[in-house]
Coordinates of C-alpha atoms in Angstrom, one line a residue:
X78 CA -26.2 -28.1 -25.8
X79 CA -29.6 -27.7 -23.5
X80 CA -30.2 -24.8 -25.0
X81 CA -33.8 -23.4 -23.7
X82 CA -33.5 -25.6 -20.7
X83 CA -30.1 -23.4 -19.6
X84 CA -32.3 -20.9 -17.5
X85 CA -33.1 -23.7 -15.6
X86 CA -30.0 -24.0 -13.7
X87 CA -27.8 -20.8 -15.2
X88 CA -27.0 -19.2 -11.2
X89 CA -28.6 -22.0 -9.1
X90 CA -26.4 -25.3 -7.3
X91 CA -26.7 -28.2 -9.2
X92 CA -29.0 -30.3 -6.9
X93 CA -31.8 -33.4 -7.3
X94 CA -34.4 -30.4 -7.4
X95 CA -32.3 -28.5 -10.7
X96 CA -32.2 -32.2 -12.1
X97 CA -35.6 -33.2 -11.6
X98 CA -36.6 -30.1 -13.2
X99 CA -34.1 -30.2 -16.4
X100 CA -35.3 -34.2 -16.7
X101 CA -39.0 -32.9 -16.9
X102 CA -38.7 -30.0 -19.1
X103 CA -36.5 -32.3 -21.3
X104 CA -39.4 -34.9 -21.1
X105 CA -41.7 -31.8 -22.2
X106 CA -40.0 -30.5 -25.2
X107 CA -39.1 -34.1 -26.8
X108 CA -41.0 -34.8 -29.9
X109 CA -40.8 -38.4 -29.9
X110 CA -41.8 -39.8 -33.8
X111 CA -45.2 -41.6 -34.6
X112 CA -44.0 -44.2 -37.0
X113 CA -42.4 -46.6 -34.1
X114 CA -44.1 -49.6 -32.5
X115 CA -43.8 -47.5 -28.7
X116 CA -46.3 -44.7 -27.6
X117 CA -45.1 -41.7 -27.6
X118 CA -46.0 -41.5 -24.3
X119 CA -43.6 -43.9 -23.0
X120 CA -40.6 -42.2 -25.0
X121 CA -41.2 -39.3 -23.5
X122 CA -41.2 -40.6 -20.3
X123 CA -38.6 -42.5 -20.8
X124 CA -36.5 -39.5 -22.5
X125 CA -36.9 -37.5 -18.4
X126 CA -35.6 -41.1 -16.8
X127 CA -32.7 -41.2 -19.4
X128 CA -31.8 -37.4 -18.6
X129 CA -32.4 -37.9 -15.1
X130 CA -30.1 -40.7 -14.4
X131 CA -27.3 -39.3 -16.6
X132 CA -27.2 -35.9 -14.5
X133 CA -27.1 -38.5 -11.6
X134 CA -24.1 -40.0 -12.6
X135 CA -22.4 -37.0 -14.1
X136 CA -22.9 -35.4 -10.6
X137 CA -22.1 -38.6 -8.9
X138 CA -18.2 -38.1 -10.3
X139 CA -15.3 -36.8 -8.9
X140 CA -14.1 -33.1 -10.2
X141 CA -12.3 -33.0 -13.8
X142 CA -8.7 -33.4 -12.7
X143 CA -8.8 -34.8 -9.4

């Protein structure tokens, strides 16, 4: 569940713009831990491509049941 991030696209077409702005709010709310040998930085960043690209593909797909 996306939870806070649903009033970003509750009532609007899903669209690049609604993605781009899920992938960064996502990339804003992460908290990526300390303790691994990556910055923090990165993961974050790397948390908006991730969510990006999988609203890309999801969207990319034909309708549930043909």
């Amino acid at each position: 569940r996306v939870g806070k991030l649903e009033s970003i696209y509750r009532g609007r077409r899903f669209d690049a713009g609604v993605v781009a702005e899920l992938a960064e709010a996502a990339r804003a709310r992460c908290k990526p831990l300390k303790n691994i040998a990556t910055e923090p930085t990165y993961r974050r960043e790397m948390v908006r491509v991730y969510v990006k690209r999988a609203f890309e593909t999801a969207l990319a797909r034909p309708p549930h049941g043909g």
